[in-house]
Coordinates of C-alpha atoms in Angstrom, one line a residue:
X21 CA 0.0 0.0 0.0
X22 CA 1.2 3.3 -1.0
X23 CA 0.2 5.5 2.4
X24 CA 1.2 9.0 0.5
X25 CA -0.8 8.3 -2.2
X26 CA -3.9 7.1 -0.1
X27 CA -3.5 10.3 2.3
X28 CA -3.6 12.7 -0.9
X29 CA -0.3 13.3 -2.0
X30 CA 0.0 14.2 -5.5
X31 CA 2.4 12.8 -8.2
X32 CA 4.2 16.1 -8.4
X33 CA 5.2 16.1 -4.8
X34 CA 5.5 12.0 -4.6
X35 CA 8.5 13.1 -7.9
X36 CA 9.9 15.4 -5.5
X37 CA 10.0 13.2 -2.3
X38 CA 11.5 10.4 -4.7
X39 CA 14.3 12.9 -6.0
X40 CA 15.2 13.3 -2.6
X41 CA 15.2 9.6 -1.7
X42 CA 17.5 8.8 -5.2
X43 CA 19.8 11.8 -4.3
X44 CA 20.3 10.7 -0.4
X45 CA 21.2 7.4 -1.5
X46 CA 23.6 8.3 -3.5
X47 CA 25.3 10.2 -1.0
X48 CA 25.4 6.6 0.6
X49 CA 26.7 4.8 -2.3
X50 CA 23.5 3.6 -2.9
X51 CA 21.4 2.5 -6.3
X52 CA 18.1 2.5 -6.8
X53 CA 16.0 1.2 -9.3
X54 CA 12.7 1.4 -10.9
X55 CA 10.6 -0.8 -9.0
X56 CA 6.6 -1.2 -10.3
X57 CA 4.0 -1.6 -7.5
X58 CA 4.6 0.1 -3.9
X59 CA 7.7 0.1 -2.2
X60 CA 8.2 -0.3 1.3
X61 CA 9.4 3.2 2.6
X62 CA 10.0 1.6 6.5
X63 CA 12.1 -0.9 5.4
X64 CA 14.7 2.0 3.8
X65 CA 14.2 4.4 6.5
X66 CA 15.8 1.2 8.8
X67 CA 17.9 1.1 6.4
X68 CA 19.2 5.0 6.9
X69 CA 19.2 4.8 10.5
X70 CA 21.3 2.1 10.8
X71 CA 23.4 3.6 8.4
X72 CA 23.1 6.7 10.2
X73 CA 24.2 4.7 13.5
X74 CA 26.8 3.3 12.1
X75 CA 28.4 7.0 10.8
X76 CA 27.9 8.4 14.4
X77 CA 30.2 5.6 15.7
X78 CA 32.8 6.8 13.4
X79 CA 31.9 10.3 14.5
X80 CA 31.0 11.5 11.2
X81 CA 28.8 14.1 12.7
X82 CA 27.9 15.9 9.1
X83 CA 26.9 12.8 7.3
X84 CA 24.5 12.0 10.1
X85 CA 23.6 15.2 10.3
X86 CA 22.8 15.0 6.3
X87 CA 20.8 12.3 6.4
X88 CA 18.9 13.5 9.7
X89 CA 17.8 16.4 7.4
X90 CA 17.2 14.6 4.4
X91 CA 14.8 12.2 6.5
X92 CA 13.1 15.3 7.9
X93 CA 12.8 16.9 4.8
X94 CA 10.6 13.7 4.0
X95 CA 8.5 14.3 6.8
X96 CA 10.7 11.7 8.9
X97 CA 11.8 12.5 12.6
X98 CA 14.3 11.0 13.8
X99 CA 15.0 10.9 18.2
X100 CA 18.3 10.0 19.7
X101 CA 17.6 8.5 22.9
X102 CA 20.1 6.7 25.5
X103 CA 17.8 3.4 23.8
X104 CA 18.7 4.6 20.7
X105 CA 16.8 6.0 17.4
X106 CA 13.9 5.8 17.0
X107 CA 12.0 7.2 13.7
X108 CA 8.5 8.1 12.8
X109 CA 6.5 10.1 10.4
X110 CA 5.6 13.8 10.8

């Protein structure tokens, strides 16, 4: 299930949002292809914030910081906690 589309989003700002995704991953040595049918967005947010952990243990502070603001930019918050992330949609 696509839950941007079924909340309203339009194909213009879905492009936009999946710009950002491509472009983030990048950053992260990532490639992403074409998939048809609905992705699982959760799944690749994990995916970031593990990444993400794994930068701040080699205390690279403005890569996590990147991706922090990326995720937000997608309407993702992210919250350090002495349990650890945790992630969820704004």
């Amino acid at each position: 299930m696509n839950n941007a589309r079924d909340s309203g989003a339009t194909d213009a700002q879905l492009k936009s949002v999946q710009g950002i995704f491509r472009e983030l991953a990048s950053v992260l040595g990532l490639k992403l292809e074409e998939k048809q049918g609905s992705g699982d967005a959760d799944a690749f947010i994990n995916l970031l914030i593990e990444v993400r952990a794994e930068v701040r243990k080699q205390k690279l502070w403005a890569l996590s910081d990147q991706i922090r603001d990326k995720l937000k930019e997608l309407n993702v918050t992210i919250e350090d906690s002495k349990d650890g992330t945790t992630w969820r949609y704004s």
